[in-house]
Coordinates of C-alpha atoms and ligand atoms in Angstrom, one line a residue:
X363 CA 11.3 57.9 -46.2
X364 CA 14.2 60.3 -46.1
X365 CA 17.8 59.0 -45.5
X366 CA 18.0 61.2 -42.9
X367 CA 15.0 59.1 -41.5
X368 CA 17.1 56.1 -42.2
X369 CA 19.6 57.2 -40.4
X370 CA 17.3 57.9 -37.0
X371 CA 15.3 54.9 -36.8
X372 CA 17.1 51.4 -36.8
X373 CA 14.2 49.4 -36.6
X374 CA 12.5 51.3 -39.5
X375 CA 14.9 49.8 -41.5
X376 CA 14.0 46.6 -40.9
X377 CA 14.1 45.3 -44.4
X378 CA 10.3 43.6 -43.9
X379 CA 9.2 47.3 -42.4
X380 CA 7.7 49.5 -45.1
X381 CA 6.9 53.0 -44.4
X382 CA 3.4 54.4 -43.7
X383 CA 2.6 57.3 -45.3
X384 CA 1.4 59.4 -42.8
X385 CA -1.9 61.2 -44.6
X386 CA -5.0 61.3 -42.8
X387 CA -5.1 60.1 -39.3
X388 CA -5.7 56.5 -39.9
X389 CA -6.2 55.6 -36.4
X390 CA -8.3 56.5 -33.2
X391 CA -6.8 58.9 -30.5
X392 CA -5.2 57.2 -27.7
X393 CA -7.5 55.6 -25.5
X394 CA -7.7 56.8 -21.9
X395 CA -6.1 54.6 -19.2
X396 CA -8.2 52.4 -16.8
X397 CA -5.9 51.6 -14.2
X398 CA -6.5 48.5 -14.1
X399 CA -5.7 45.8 -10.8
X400 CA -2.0 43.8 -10.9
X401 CA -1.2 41.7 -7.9
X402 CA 0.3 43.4 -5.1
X403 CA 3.9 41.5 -5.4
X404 CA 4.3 42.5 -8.9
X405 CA 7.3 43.9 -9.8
X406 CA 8.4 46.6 -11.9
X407 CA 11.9 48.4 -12.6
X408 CA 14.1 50.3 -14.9
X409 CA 16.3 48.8 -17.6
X410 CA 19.6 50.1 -19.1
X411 CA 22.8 48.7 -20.7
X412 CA 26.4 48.9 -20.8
X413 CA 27.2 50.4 -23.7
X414 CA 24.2 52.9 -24.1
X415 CA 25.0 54.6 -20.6
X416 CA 28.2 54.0 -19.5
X417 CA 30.7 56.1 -21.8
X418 CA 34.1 55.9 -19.9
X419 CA 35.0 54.1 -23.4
X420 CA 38.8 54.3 -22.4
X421 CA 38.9 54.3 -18.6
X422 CA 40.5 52.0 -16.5
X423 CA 41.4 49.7 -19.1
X424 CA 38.0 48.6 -21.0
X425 CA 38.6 46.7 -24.1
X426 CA 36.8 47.7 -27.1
X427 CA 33.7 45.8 -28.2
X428 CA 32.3 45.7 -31.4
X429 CA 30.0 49.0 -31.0
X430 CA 33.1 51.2 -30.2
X431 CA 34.4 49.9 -33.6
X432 CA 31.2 50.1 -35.3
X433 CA 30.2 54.1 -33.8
X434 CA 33.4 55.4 -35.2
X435 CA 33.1 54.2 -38.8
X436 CA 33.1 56.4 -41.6
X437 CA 30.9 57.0 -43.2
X438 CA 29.3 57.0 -39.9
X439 CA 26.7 54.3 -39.1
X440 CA 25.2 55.8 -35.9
X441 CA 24.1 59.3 -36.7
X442 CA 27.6 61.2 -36.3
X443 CA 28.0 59.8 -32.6
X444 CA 29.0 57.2 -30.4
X445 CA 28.8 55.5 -27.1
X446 CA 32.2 57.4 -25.8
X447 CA 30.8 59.2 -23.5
X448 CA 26.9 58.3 -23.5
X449 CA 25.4 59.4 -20.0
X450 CA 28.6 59.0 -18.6
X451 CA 27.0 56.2 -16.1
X452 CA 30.6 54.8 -15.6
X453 CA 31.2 58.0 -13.1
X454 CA 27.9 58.9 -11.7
X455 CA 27.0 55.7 -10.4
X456 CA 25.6 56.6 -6.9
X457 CA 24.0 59.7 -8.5
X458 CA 22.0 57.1 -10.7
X459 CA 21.5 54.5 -8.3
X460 CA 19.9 57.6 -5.8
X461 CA 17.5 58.5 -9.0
X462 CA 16.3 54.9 -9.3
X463 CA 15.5 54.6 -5.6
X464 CA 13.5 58.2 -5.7
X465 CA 11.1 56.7 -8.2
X466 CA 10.8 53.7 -5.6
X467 CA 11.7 51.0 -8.6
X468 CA 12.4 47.3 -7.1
X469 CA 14.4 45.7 -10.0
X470 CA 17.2 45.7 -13.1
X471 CA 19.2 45.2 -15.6
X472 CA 22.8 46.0 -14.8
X473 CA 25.9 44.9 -14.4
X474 CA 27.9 44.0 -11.9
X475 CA 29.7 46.7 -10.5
X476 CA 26.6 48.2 -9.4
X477 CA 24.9 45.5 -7.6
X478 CA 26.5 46.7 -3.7
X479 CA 25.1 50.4 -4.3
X480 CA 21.8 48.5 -5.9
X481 CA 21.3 45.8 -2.8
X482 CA 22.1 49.1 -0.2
X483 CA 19.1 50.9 -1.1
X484 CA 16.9 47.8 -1.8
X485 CA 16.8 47.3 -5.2
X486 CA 17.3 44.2 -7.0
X487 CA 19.9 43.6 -9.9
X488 CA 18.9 42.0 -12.8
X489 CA 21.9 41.1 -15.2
X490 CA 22.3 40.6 -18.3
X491 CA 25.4 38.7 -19.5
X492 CA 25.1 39.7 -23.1
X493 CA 23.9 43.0 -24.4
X494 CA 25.4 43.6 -27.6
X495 CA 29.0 44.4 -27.4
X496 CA 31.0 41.4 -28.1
X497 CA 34.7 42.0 -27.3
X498 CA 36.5 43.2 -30.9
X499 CA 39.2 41.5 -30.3
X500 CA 37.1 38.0 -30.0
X501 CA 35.4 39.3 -33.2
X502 CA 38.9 39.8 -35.3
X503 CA 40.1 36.2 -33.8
X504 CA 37.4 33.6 -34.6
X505 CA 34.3 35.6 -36.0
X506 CA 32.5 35.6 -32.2
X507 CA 29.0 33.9 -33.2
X508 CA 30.1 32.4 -36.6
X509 CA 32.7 30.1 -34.5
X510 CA 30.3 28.3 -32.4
X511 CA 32.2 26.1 -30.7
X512 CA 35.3 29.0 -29.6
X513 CA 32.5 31.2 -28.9
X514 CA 30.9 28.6 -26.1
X515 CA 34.1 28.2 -24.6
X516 CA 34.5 31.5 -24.3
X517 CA 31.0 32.5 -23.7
X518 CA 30.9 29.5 -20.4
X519 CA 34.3 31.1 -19.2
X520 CA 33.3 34.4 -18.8
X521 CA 29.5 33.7 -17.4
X522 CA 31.3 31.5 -14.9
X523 CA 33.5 34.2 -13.5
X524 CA 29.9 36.6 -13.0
X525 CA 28.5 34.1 -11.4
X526 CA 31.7 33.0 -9.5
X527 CA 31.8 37.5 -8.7
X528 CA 28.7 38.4 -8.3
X529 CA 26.3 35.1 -8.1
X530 CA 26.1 35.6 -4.1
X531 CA 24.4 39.0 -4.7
X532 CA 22.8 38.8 -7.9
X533 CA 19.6 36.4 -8.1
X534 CA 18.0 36.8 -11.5
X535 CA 20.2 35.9 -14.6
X536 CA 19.7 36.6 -18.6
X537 CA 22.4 35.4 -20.7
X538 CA 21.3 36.8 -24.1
X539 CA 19.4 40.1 -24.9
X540 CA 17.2 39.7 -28.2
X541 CA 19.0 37.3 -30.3
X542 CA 16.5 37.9 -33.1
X543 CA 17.7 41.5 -33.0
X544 CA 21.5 40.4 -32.4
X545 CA 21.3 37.8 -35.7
X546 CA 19.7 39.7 -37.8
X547 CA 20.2 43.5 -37.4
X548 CA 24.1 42.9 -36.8
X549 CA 24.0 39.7 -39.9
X550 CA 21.2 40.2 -42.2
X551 CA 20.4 44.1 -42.9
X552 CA 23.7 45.4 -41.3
X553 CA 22.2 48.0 -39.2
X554 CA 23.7 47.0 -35.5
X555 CA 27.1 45.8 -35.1
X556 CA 28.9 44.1 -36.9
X557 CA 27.1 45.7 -39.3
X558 CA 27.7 42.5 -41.7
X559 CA 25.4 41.6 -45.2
X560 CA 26.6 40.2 -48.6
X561 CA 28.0 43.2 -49.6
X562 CA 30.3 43.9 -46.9
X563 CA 31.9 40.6 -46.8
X564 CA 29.1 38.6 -45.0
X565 CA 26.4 36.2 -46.0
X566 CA 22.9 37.0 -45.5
X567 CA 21.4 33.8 -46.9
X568 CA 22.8 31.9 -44.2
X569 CA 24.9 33.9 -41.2
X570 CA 21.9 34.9 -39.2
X571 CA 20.9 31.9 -39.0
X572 CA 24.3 30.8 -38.2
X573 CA 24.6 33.4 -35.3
X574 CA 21.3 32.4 -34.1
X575 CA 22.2 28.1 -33.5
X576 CA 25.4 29.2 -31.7
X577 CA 23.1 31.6 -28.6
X578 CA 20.7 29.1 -28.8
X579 CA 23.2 26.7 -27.6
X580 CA 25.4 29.1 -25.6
X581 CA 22.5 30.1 -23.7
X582 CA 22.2 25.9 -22.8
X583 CA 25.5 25.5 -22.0
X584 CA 25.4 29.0 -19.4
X585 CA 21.7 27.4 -18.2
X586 CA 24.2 24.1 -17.7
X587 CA 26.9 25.6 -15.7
X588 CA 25.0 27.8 -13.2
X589 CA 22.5 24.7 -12.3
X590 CA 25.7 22.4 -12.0
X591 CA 28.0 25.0 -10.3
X592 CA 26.2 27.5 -8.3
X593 CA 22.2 27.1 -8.1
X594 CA 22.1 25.6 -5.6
X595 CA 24.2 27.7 -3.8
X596 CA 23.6 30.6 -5.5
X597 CA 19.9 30.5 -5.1
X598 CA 18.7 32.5 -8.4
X599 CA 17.1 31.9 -11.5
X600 CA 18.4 31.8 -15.1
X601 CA 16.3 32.5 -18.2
X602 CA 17.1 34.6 -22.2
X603 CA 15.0 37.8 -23.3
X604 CA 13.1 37.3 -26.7
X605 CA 12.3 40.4 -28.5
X606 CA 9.2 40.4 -30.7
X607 CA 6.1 42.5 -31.8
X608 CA 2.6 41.1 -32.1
X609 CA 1.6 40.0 -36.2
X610 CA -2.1 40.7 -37.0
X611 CA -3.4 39.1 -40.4
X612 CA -2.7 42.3 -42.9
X613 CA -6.6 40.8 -44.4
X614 CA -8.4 39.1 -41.4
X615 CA -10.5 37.7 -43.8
X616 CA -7.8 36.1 -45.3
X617 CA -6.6 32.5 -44.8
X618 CA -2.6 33.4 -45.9
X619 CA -2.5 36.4 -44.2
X620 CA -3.9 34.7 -40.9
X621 CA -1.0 31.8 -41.8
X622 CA 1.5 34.2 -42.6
X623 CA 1.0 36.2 -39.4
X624 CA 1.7 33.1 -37.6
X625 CA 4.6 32.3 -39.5
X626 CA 6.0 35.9 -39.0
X627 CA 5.8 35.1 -35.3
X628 CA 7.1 31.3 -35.8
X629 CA 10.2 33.1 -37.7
X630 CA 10.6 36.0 -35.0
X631 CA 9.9 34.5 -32.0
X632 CA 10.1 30.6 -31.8
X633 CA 12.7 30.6 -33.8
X634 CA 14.8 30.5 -30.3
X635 CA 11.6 30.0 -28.3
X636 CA 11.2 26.3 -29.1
X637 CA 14.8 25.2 -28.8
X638 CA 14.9 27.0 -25.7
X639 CA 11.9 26.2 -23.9
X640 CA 10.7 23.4 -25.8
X641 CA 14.1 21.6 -25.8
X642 CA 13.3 20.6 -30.0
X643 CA 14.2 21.7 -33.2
X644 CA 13.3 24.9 -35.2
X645 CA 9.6 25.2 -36.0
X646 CA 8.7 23.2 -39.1
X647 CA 7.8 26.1 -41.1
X648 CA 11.1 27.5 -40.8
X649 CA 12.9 24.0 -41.4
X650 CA 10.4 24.0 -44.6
X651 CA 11.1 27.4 -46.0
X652 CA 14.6 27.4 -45.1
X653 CA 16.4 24.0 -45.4
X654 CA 20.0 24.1 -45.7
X655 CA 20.1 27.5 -44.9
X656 CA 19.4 26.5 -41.5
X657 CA 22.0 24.6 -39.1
X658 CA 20.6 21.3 -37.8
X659 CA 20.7 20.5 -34.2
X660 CA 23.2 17.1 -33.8
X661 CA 21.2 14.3 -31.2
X662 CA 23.8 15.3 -28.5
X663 CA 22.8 19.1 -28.9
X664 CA 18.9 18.6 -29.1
X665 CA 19.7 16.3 -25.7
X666 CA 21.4 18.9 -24.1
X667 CA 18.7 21.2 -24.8
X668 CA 16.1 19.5 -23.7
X669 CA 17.8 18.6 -20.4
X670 CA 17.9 22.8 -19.9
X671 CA 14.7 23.5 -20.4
X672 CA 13.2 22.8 -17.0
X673 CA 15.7 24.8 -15.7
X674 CA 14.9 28.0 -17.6
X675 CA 12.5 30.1 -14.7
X676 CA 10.8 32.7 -16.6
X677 CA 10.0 34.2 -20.1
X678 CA 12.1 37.1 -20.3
X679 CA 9.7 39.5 -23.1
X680 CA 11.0 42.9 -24.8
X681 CA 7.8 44.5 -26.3
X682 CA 7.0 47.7 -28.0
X683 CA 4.7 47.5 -30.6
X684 CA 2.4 45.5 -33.3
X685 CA 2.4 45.1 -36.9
X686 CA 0.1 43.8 -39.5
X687 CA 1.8 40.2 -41.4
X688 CA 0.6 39.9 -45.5
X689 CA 1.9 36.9 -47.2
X690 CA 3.8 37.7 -50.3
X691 CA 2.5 36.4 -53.6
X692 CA 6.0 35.7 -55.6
X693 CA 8.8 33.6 -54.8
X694 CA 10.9 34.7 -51.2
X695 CA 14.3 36.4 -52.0
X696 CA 16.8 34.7 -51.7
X697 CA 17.8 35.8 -48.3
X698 CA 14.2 36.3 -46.7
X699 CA 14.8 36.0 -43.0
X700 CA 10.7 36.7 -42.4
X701 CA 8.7 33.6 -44.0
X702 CA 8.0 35.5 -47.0
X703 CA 5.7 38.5 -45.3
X704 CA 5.5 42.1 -45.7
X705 CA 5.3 43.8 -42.9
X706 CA 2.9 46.9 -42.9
X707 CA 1.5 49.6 -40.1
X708 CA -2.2 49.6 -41.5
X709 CA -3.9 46.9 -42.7
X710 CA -6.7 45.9 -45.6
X711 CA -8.9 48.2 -44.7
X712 CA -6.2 51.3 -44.3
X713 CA -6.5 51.5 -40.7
X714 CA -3.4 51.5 -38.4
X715 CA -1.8 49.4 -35.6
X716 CA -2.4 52.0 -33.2
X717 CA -1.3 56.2 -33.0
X718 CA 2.4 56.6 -33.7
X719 CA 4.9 57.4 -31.2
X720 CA 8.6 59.3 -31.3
X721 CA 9.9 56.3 -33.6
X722 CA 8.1 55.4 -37.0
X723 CA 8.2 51.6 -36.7
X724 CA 6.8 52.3 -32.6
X725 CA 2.4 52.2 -32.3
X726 CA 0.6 52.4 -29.4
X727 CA -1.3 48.8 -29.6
X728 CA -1.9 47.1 -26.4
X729 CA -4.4 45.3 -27.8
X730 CA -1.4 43.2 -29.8
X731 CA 0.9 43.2 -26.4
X732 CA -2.0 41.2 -24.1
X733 CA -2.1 38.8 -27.7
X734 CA 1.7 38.6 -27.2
X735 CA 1.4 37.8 -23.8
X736 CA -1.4 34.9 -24.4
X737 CA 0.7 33.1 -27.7
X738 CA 3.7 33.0 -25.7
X739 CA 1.8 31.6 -22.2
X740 CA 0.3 29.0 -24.5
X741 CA 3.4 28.3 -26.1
X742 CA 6.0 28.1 -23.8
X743 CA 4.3 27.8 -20.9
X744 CA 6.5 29.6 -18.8
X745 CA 5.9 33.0 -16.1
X746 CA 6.5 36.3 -18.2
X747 CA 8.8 39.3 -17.1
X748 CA 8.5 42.4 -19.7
X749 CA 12.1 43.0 -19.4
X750 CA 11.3 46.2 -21.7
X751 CA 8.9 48.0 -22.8
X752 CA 8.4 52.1 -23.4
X753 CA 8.8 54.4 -26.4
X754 CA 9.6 57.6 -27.2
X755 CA 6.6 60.8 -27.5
X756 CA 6.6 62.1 -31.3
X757 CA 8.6 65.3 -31.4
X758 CA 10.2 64.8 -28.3
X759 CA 13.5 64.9 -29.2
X760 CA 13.3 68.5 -30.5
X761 CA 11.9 69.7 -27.2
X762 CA 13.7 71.5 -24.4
X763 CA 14.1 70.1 -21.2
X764 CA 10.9 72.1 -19.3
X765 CA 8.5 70.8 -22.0
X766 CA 10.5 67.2 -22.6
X767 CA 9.4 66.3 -18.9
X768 CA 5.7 66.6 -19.3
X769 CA 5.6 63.0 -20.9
X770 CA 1.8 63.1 -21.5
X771 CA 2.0 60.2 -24.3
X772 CA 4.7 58.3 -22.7
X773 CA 2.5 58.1 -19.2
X774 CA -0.1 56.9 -21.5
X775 CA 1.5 54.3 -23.5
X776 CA 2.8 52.8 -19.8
X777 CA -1.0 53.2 -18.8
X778 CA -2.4 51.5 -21.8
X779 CA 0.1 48.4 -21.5
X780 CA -0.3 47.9 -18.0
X781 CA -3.8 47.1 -18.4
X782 CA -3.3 44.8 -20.9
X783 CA -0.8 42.9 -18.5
X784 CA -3.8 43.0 -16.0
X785 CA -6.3 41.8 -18.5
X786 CA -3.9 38.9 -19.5
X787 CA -3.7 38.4 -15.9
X788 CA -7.0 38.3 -14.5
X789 CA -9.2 37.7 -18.1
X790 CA -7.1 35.0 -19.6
X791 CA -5.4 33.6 -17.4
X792 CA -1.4 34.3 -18.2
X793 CA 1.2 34.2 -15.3
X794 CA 3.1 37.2 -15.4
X795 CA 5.2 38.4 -13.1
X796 CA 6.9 41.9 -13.6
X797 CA 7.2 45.1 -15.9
X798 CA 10.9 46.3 -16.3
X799 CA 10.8 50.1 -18.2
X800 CA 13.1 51.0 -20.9
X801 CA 14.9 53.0 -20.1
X802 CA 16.2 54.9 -16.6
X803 CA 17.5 57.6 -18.7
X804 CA 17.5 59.1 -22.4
X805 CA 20.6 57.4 -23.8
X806 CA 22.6 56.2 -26.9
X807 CA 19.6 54.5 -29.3
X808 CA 22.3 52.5 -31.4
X809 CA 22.2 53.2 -34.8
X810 CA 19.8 56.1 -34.0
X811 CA 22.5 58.0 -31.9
X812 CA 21.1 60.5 -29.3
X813 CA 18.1 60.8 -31.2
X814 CA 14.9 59.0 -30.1
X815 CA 14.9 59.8 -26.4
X816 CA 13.2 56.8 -24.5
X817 CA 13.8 57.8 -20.7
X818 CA 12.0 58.2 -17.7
X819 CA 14.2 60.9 -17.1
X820 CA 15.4 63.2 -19.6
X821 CA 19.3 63.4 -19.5
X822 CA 21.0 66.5 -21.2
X823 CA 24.0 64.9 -23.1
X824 CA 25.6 68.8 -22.7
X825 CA 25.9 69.0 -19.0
X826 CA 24.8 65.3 -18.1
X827 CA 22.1 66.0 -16.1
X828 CA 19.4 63.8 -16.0
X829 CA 16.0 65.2 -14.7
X830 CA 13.2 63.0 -14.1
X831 CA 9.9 63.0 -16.2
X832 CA 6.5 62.8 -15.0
X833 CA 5.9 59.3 -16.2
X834 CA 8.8 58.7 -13.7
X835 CA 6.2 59.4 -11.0
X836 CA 3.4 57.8 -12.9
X837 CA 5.1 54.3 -12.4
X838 CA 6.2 54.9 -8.9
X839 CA 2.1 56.1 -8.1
X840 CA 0.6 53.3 -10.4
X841 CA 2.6 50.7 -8.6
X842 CA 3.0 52.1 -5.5
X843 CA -0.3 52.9 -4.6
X844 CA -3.2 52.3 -6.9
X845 CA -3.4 48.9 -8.9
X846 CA -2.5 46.5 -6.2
X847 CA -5.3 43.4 -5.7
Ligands
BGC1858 C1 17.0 47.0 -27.0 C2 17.5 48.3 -26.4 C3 17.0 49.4 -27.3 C4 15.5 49.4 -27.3 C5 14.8 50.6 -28.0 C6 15.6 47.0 -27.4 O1 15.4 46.2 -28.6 O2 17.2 45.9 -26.2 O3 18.9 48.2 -26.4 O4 17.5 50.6 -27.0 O5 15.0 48.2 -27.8 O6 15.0 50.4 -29.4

């Protein structure tokens, strides 16, 4: 891998994530669509967030959050760019509202100051009280997520003015967006903001896990307020979005690798999972493998969570991709964050996940996803919403516009997934209960600047115009017209 690659693909550098060679096509071609049934009030939308749209980084005031901080280091950490400007979403509201209701979407993340233009034309707002982009200034005071108990106060302060603002609107609530993703991209490997490990004045051995007890138990305490202060007035539904790829055994034949793959999920996904919606402690095989290293939950806290989790409506699920778990023979480093398990794209037998989109850590396997979907129904028990899911085409980003639209691999990745959901749905039983597409618009991939381009509509970051692409009016067709039971 180049460092240029590096420099393009955040999740690549996942420190578990190890290249794969790309050789001989390891894999079958992509598998045609079947268009399979999903119940006709299912519903689907577009996701975006603040700081990867909006831009407007000094309008009106706005503070500076971490990412403004962390896009303007140098040596730069996000490809030579920033969020500044981004798609410029700040100022062309209506003109983005107006796309959204052309492709006939019917929910979303957003914030706020959106919601009126959002509710006029029929769509519903989805919000997201944390995406990222804790204010700096918090940061420099207390450490934001390594001060647990200032960060709560905070945290419960602000999520009460949004609901205060905006809870009369705004029906569906997610306080925290991938924590796994927040504790140990921004703690562990350094690659999001804060961009902390050992060598910059962190500590990997133990702050992710750190980070990851104090959303686990802001997330209660916001679950808390709105069902004491507003629910019932308010009307809407709370829940958190886990991130997490599908882990098949590396050998299925193999009794480690089969334990290691559930361990890789354990450590990804129930890590906040059971807390969350199981109101107990961290799964044993993390309390095992980890011990100090991993907070403990006092008798008051573990009450308190298990008093939220009834409350806790839905599963919210961010989904791209799988990968294949092998157990590690030696010893785990000192600062493993994974359970002790490589993670790989092929597996024994040399063959891949699945064909390999725009991003080198992102393969087509929907296979993996309707696995996803079925160890997280059994687990938690709770109705799914993919809050995200999409990817980029390979070579996309060095297309022009014209070519850039025709999104031939994009519209089949969508395809592919869907029918997993119905299969899940109508095969095996799993409740789930929309499809949210990431993203409305090419826009600032984090670490990976303007690079991988994961739109429904291609924007131009020269002159800011967006320009939908054909998968745009794939969705709007698929749900629109033919997969309703
Ligand atoms: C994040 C998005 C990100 C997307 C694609 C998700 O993990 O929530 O902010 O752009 O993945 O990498």
């Amino acid at each position: 891998m180049t460092d240029k690659m590096n420099v393009n693909t955040f999740k690549a550098e996942d420190p578990n994530l190890k290249p794969h060679v790309e050789s001989e096509p390891l894999y079958d071609p992509l598998r045609p669509v079947e268009e399979l049934l999903l119940p006709a009030h299912f519903a689907w939308g577009t996701v975006t967030t603040a700081y990867q749209i909006d831009g407007a980084a000094s309008q009106d005031g706005k503070g500076r959050s971490i990412w403004d901080t962390f896009s303007h280091l140098a040596p730069s950490r996000t490809n030579g760019e920033s969020g500044d400007v981004a798609c410029d979403h700040y100022n062309r509201v209506i003109e983005d509202v107006d796309l959204m209701a052309s492709y006939g979407v019917e929910g979303i993340a957003f914030y706020g100051k959106l919601v009126d233009e959002l509710l006029a034309r029929n769509i519903e707002p989805v919000v997201t009280l944390y995406h990222w982009d804790v204010p700096q200034r918090i940061y420099d005071r207390y450490g934001a997520f390594l001060n647990t108990s200032e960060f709560i106060a905070d945290f419960e302060h602000f999520i009460s003015v949004c609901f205060m603002r905006f809870g009369d609107d705004v029906k569906k609530w997610v306080t925290f967006n991938e924590p796994y993703i927040i504790s140990v991209f921004g703690y562990h490997s350094g690659i999001l903001a804060p961009g902390r490990t050992t060598s910059t004045g962190g500590d990997s051995r133990t702050e992710p896990w750190r980070v990851g007890h104090t959303i686990i138990l802001a997330h209660a305490v916001a679950v808390r307020a709105y069902a004491r202060d507003y629910q019932d007035r308010q009307k809407g539904i709370i829940s958190i979005v886990l991130s997490g790829h599908f882990y098949e055994p590396w050998d299925a034949s193999s009794v480690i690798d089969l334990a290691a793959a559930q361990r890789r999920l354990e450590f990804y996904i129930a890590w906040f999972g059971d807390p969350i919606f199981l109101g107990r402690d961290y799964p044993s095989a993390m309390r095992a493998r980890l011990g100090e290293r991993l907070p403990a939950f006092t008798p008051e806290q573990l009450d308190m969570l298990r008093d939220q989790v009834p409350k806790n409506a839905f599963y919210g699920m961010n989904h791209y991709s799988t990968k294949n778990a092998r157990a590690l023979p030696n010893s785990p480093a000192e600062d493993d964050c994974a359970g002790n398990v490589e993670e790989l794209d092929t597996n024994s037998e040399g063959k891949a996940v699945g064909p390999v989109s725009g991003m080198s850590w992102l393969r087509v396997a929907p296979g993996g996803f309707r696995k996803l979907l079925n160890w997280v129904w059994n687990r938690h028990h709770l109705p799914i919403i993919i809050t995200e899911n999409g990817c980029p085409c390979p070579g996309e980003s060095q297309l022009p516009v014209e070519k850039a639209v025709d999104d031939r691999f994009r519209i089949t990745y969508f395809g592919l997934y869907l029918d997993a959901i119905s299969r899940a749905l109508y095969e095996d039983g799993v409740k789930v209960d929309g499809y949210y597409v990431w993203s409305l618009m090419d826009n600032f991939e984090w670490s990976a600047g303007f690079g991988p381009r994961y739109g429904i509509a291609h924007t131009d970051y020269k002159t800011l115009v967006r320009t939908p692409k054909r998968s745009a009016w794939y969705l709007k067709d698929t749900f629109r017209e033919h997969r309703k039971k």
